[in-house]
PDB file of C-alpha atoms in Angstrom:
ATOM      1  CA  MET A   1      -5.239 -60.932 -24.079  1.00 44.00           C
ATOM      2  CA  SER A   2      -5.311 -57.423 -22.267  1.00 45.00           C
ATOM      3  CA  ASN A   3      -5.715 -55.796 -25.508  1.00 45.00           C
ATOM      4  CA  LEU A   4      -8.899 -57.528 -26.716  1.00 43.00           C
ATOM      5  CA  LYS A   5      -9.888 -56.426 -22.806  1.00 45.00           C
ATOM      6  CA  LEU A   6      -9.150 -52.719 -23.615  1.00 41.00           C
ATOM      7  CA  PHE A   7     -10.669 -53.132 -26.680  1.00 42.00           C
ATOM      8  CA  SER A   8     -14.421 -54.616 -25.211  1.00 43.00           C
ATOM      9  CA  GLY A   9     -14.101 -51.901 -22.367  1.00 45.00           C
ATOM     10  CA  LEU A  10     -13.894 -48.889 -24.834  1.00 40.00           C
ATOM     11  CA  ALA A  11     -16.225 -50.530 -27.078  1.00 42.00           C
ATOM     12  CA  LEU A  12     -18.712 -50.656 -24.109  1.00 41.00           C
ATOM     13  CA  SER A  13     -17.969 -47.341 -22.954  1.00 40.00           C
ATOM     14  CA  ILE A  14     -18.487 -45.539 -26.119  1.00 37.00           C
ATOM     15  CA  GLY A  15     -21.495 -47.382 -26.754  1.00 40.00           C
ATOM     16  CA  ALA A  16     -23.006 -46.413 -23.609  1.00 37.00           C
ATOM     17  CA  LEU A  17     -22.527 -42.720 -25.023  1.00 34.00           C
ATOM     18  CA  ALA A  18     -24.442 -43.453 -28.431  1.00 38.00           C
ATOM     19  CA  VAL A  19     -27.269 -41.233 -28.812  1.00 35.00           C
ATOM     20  CA  ASP A  20     -30.820 -42.971 -29.076  1.00 39.00           C
ATOM     21  CA  ALA A  21     -31.480 -42.761 -32.734  1.00 40.00           C
ATOM     22  CA  GLY A  22     -34.747 -43.864 -32.764  1.00 40.00           C
ATOM     23  CA  ALA A  23     -36.222 -41.144 -30.412  1.00 40.00           C
ATOM     24  CA  GLN A  24     -35.876 -38.553 -33.231  1.00 41.00           C
ATOM     25  CA  SER A  25     -37.705 -40.802 -35.507  1.00 51.00           C
ATOM     26  CA  ARG A  26     -41.134 -41.586 -34.008  1.00 60.00           C
ATOM     27  CA  ALA A  27     -44.486 -41.484 -36.382  1.00 61.00           C
ATOM     28  CA  PRO A  28     -47.319 -39.096 -35.734  1.00 63.00           C
ATOM     29  CA  ALA A  29     -50.651 -40.595 -34.164  1.00 66.00           C
ATOM     30  CA  ASN A  30     -52.578 -40.213 -37.099  1.00 78.00           C
ATOM     31  CA  CYS A  31     -49.989 -41.848 -39.456  1.00 83.00           C
ATOM     32  CA  THR A  32     -51.425 -44.692 -42.133  1.00 89.00           C
ATOM     33  CA  TYR A  33     -49.726 -47.906 -42.891  1.00 91.00           C
ATOM     34  CA  GLN A  34     -48.327 -46.844 -46.072  1.00 91.00           C
ATOM     35  CA  GLN A  35     -46.747 -43.496 -44.573  1.00 91.00           C
ATOM     36  CA  CYS A  36     -45.582 -44.747 -41.040  1.00 91.00           C
ATOM     37  CA  ALA A  37     -45.211 -48.830 -40.880  1.00 94.00           C
ATOM     38  CA  LEU A  38     -42.035 -50.106 -40.222  1.00 96.00           C
ATOM     39  CA  GLY A  39     -40.100 -52.545 -42.066  1.00 97.00           C
ATOM     40  CA  LEU A  40     -36.437 -54.245 -42.082  1.00 97.00           C
ATOM     41  CA  LYS A  41     -33.851 -53.975 -44.759  1.00 97.00           C
ATOM     42  CA  PRO A  42     -30.495 -55.909 -44.755  1.00 95.00           C
ATOM     43  CA  VAL A  43     -27.653 -53.155 -45.300  1.00 95.00           C
ATOM     44  CA  TRP A  44     -23.930 -54.219 -45.262  1.00 93.00           C
ATOM     45  CA  ASN A  45     -23.499 -53.106 -41.813  1.00 92.00           C
ATOM     46  CA  GLY A  46     -26.476 -54.705 -40.092  1.00 93.00           C
ATOM     47  CA  LEU A  47     -30.603 -54.550 -40.582  1.00 95.00           C
ATOM     48  CA  SER A  48     -31.938 -51.065 -41.315  1.00 96.00           C
ATOM     49  CA  ILE A  49     -35.352 -50.092 -39.585  1.00 97.00           C
ATOM     50  CA  THR A  50     -37.292 -48.292 -42.492  1.00 97.00           C
ATOM     51  CA  ARG A  51     -40.788 -46.415 -42.457  1.00 95.00           C
ATOM     52  CA  GLY A  52     -43.176 -46.416 -45.103  1.00 93.00           C
ATOM     53  CA  GLU A  53     -43.477 -47.254 -48.648  1.00 93.00           C
ATOM     54  CA  SER A  54     -40.640 -45.245 -49.045  1.00 94.00           C
ATOM     55  CA  GLU A  55     -38.563 -47.318 -46.840  1.00 94.00           C
ATOM     56  CA  ARG A  56     -36.624 -44.506 -45.597  1.00 95.00           C
ATOM     57  CA  GLN A  57     -33.967 -45.695 -42.969  1.00 96.00           C
ATOM     58  CA  ILE A  58     -35.004 -44.437 -39.315  1.00 95.00           C
ATOM     59  CA  ALA A  59     -32.489 -46.528 -37.575  1.00 96.00           C
ATOM     60  CA  ASN A  60     -29.919 -49.213 -37.963  1.00 96.00           C
ATOM     61  CA  LEU A  61     -29.254 -52.493 -35.622  1.00 96.00           C
ATOM     62  CA  GLY A  62     -25.630 -52.631 -36.639  1.00 94.00           C
ATOM     63  CA  PHE A  63     -23.367 -55.529 -36.789  1.00 91.00           C
ATOM     64  CA  PHE A  64     -20.560 -53.983 -35.445  1.00 90.00           C
ATOM     65  CA  TRP A  65     -21.768 -50.937 -33.178  1.00 89.00           C
ATOM     66  CA  PRO A  66     -25.188 -51.603 -32.571  1.00 92.00           C
ATOM     67  CA  GLU A  67     -27.157 -48.602 -31.221  1.00 92.00           C
ATOM     68  CA  ASP A  68     -30.323 -48.472 -29.104  1.00 95.00           C
ATOM     69  CA  VAL A  69     -33.138 -49.020 -31.930  1.00 96.00           C
ATOM     70  CA  SER A  70     -36.029 -49.174 -28.999  1.00 95.00           C
ATOM     71  CA  GLY A  71     -37.277 -45.640 -29.030  1.00 94.00           C
ATOM     72  CA  VAL A  72     -38.484 -46.027 -32.571  1.00 95.00           C
ATOM     73  CA  PHE A  73     -41.114 -48.559 -31.290  1.00 95.00           C
ATOM     74  CA  SER A  74     -42.420 -46.125 -28.663  1.00 91.00           C
ATOM     75  CA  GLY A  75     -46.238 -46.251 -27.930  1.00 89.00           C
ATOM     76  CA  ASN A  76     -46.023 -50.344 -27.944  1.00 93.00           C
ATOM     77  CA  GLU A  77     -44.349 -51.919 -24.715  1.00 96.00           C
ATOM     78  CA  SER A  78     -44.236 -55.209 -26.106  1.00 96.00           C
ATOM     79  CA  ALA A  79     -42.487 -53.776 -29.396  1.00 97.00           C
ATOM     80  CA  VAL A  80     -40.250 -51.804 -27.388  1.00 97.00           C
ATOM     81  CA  ALA A  81     -39.188 -54.970 -24.837  1.00 97.00           C
ATOM     82  CA  ALA A  82     -38.769 -56.916 -28.244  1.00 98.00           C
ATOM     83  CA  ALA A  83     -36.442 -54.408 -29.869  1.00 97.00           C
ATOM     84  CA  ALA A  84     -34.355 -53.932 -26.179  1.00 97.00           C
ATOM     85  CA  ASP A  85     -34.188 -57.686 -26.451  1.00 97.00           C
ATOM     86  CA  ALA A  86     -32.562 -57.284 -30.107  1.00 97.00           C
ATOM     87  CA  VAL A  87     -30.085 -54.566 -28.878  1.00 97.00           C
ATOM     88  CA  ARG A  88     -28.995 -56.779 -26.099  1.00 97.00           C
ATOM     89  CA  VAL A  89     -28.226 -59.893 -28.002  1.00 97.00           C
ATOM     90  CA  ARG A  90     -27.140 -57.886 -30.944  1.00 97.00           C
ATOM     91  CA  GLN A  91     -23.989 -56.122 -28.322  1.00 97.00           C
ATOM     92  CA  VAL A  92     -23.310 -59.982 -27.478  1.00 97.00           C
ATOM     93  CA  ALA A  93     -22.777 -60.472 -31.381  1.00 97.00           C
ATOM     94  CA  ALA A  94     -21.193 -57.609 -31.946  1.00 96.00           C
ATOM     95  CA  VAL A  95     -18.142 -58.326 -29.338  1.00 97.00           C
ATOM     96  CA  LEU A  96     -17.897 -61.673 -31.082  1.00 97.00           C
ATOM     97  CA  THR A  97     -17.851 -60.238 -34.396  1.00 96.00           C
ATOM     98  CA  ASP A  98     -15.485 -57.494 -33.591  1.00 96.00           C
ATOM     99  CA  ALA A  99     -13.233 -59.618 -31.751  1.00 97.00           C
ATOM    100  CA  GLY A 100     -13.039 -62.352 -34.339  1.00 97.00           C
ATOM    101  CA  ILE A 101     -12.105 -59.681 -36.951  1.00 96.00           C
ATOM    102  CA  VAL A 102      -9.591 -58.554 -34.797  1.00 97.00           C
ATOM    103  CA  LEU A 103      -8.204 -61.738 -33.655  1.00 97.00           C
ATOM    104  CA  LEU A 104      -8.307 -63.322 -37.179  1.00 97.00           C
ATOM    105  CA  GLY A 105      -6.738 -60.389 -38.830  1.00 96.00           C
ATOM    106  CA  THR A 106      -4.081 -60.344 -36.245  1.00 97.00           C
ATOM    107  CA  GLY A 107      -3.206 -63.936 -36.637  1.00 96.00           C
ATOM    108  CA  ILE A 108      -3.183 -63.607 -40.444  1.00 96.00           C
ATOM    109  CA  ALA A 109      -0.996 -60.778 -40.359  1.00 96.00           C
ATOM    110  CA  ARG A 110       1.158 -62.085 -37.916  1.00 95.00           C
ATOM    111  CA  ALA A 111       1.979 -65.009 -40.331  1.00 94.00           C
ATOM    112  CA  GLY A 112       2.137 -63.275 -43.071  1.00 94.00           C
ATOM    113  CA  PHE A 113       5.050 -60.799 -41.700  1.00 94.00           C
ATOM    114  CA  GLN A 114       6.819 -63.792 -40.368  1.00 91.00           C
ATOM    115  CA  ARG A 115       6.078 -65.817 -43.527  1.00 91.00           C
ATOM    116  CA  ASP A 116       5.078 -68.750 -41.391  1.00 89.00           C
ATOM    117  CA  PHE A 117       1.703 -70.050 -39.395  1.00 89.00           C
ATOM    118  CA  ASP A 118       3.510 -70.789 -35.946  1.00 93.00           C
ATOM    119  CA  ARG A 119       1.487 -71.791 -33.168  1.00 95.00           C
ATOM    120  CA  LEU A 120       0.763 -68.373 -31.953  1.00 95.00           C
ATOM    121  CA  SER A 121      -0.422 -67.169 -35.376  1.00 94.00           C
ATOM    122  CA  THR A 122      -2.411 -70.381 -35.878  1.00 95.00           C
ATOM    123  CA  VAL A 123      -4.135 -70.000 -32.384  1.00 96.00           C
ATOM    124  CA  LEU A 124      -5.233 -66.187 -32.755  1.00 96.00           C
ATOM    125  CA  THR A 125      -6.284 -67.375 -36.665  1.00 96.00           C
ATOM    126  CA  LEU A 126      -8.469 -70.042 -35.248  1.00 97.00           C
ATOM    127  CA  VAL A 127      -9.834 -68.461 -32.090  1.00 97.00           C
ATOM    128  CA  GLY A 128     -10.967 -65.292 -34.413  1.00 97.00           C
ATOM    129  CA  ALA A 129     -12.704 -67.691 -37.065  1.00 97.00           C
ATOM    130  CA  THR A 130     -14.405 -69.549 -33.985  1.00 98.00           C
ATOM    131  CA  SER A 131     -15.539 -65.958 -32.562  1.00 97.00           C
ATOM    132  CA  LEU A 132     -16.814 -65.174 -35.719  1.00 96.00           C
ATOM    133  CA  GLY A 133     -18.946 -68.424 -36.178  1.00 97.00           C
ATOM    134  CA  VAL A 134     -19.852 -68.300 -32.781  1.00 97.00           C
ATOM    135  CA  SER A 135     -21.381 -64.691 -33.575  1.00 97.00           C
ATOM    136  CA  VAL A 136     -23.661 -65.826 -36.273  1.00 96.00           C
ATOM    137  CA  PRO A 137     -26.350 -67.529 -34.269  1.00 97.00           C
ATOM    138  CA  PHE A 138     -26.396 -64.224 -31.954  1.00 97.00           C
ATOM    139  CA  GLN A 139     -26.541 -61.863 -34.856  1.00 96.00           C
ATOM    140  CA  PHE A 140     -29.819 -63.945 -36.151  1.00 96.00           C
ATOM    141  CA  ALA A 141     -31.544 -64.296 -32.878  1.00 97.00           C
ATOM    142  CA  ALA A 142     -31.148 -60.458 -32.745  1.00 97.00           C
ATOM    143  CA  ASP A 143     -32.910 -60.199 -36.219  1.00 96.00           C
ATOM    144  CA  GLY A 144     -35.576 -62.457 -34.979  1.00 97.00           C
ATOM    145  CA  PHE A 145     -36.383 -60.051 -32.110  1.00 98.00           C
ATOM    146  CA  LEU A 146     -36.380 -57.057 -34.015  1.00 97.00           C
ATOM    147  CA  SER A 147     -38.437 -58.598 -36.878  1.00 97.00           C
ATOM    148  CA  ARG A 148     -40.843 -59.316 -34.034  1.00 98.00           C
ATOM    149  CA  ALA A 149     -40.684 -55.570 -32.615  1.00 97.00           C
ATOM    150  CA  VAL A 150     -41.460 -54.677 -36.033  1.00 97.00           C
ATOM    151  CA  TRP A 151     -44.338 -57.113 -36.222  1.00 97.00           C
ATOM    152  CA  LEU A 152     -45.557 -55.931 -32.873  1.00 96.00           C
ATOM    153  CA  TYR A 153     -45.346 -52.401 -33.676  1.00 95.00           C
ATOM    154  CA  ASN A 154     -47.206 -52.749 -37.229  1.00 94.00           C
ATOM    155  CA  SER A 155     -50.107 -54.125 -35.585  1.00 93.00           C
ATOM    156  CA  ARG A 156     -51.361 -50.929 -34.491  1.00 88.00           C
ATOM    157  CA  PHE A 157     -52.339 -50.322 -37.744  1.00 87.00           C
ATOM    158  CA  SER A 158     -54.634 -53.465 -38.181  1.00 83.00           C
ATOM    159  CA  PRO A 159     -58.305 -53.092 -37.966  1.00 75.00           C
TER     160      PRO A 159
END
C-alpha cells in the first residue's frame, strides 16, 4: 500500500510542475468564429481542445495525466472557472484510473507468475477493476465541465 501512496504523491508532485499549455494558445482579440472557436475531440489519452475549422489541437485534458487547460479560456472568467473545475475533477479521475491500472495489472501479473489467483492476487485485481469503474463517472463529469467551458468561451462569437 505504501507504493501506491508513493506513486500518488509522485504523480501529484510532478503534476504541480506541469507547464500551463493553454497560456501559449490564446486567440487574438479580433478572431472570427471559423478561425478561433474552440471544440472538443476525443483522443486515446483524453479530450483534446481544438481551435477553428482546422481543429488544430491546442490542449488536452488527459485521462492519465491532466494538465491545467484553463489558460486556453482566458478572457472569459466563467469559462476559466468551468475549465478549472474540469481539471480538478479529472485529477481525481486520473488518480483512480492510474491506481486501477496499476493494481489490476499487478494482480493479474502476480496470478500469472504464480499460476494461481490466490487471495492477494484476487483482491488486487478486484480493487483495481473497482477503481477503474469508479473513475468513469469522474471522467465523464470532467468532460461535462470542459464542454461547458468551451460553450461559455465560444459565446463571445455570438452576435
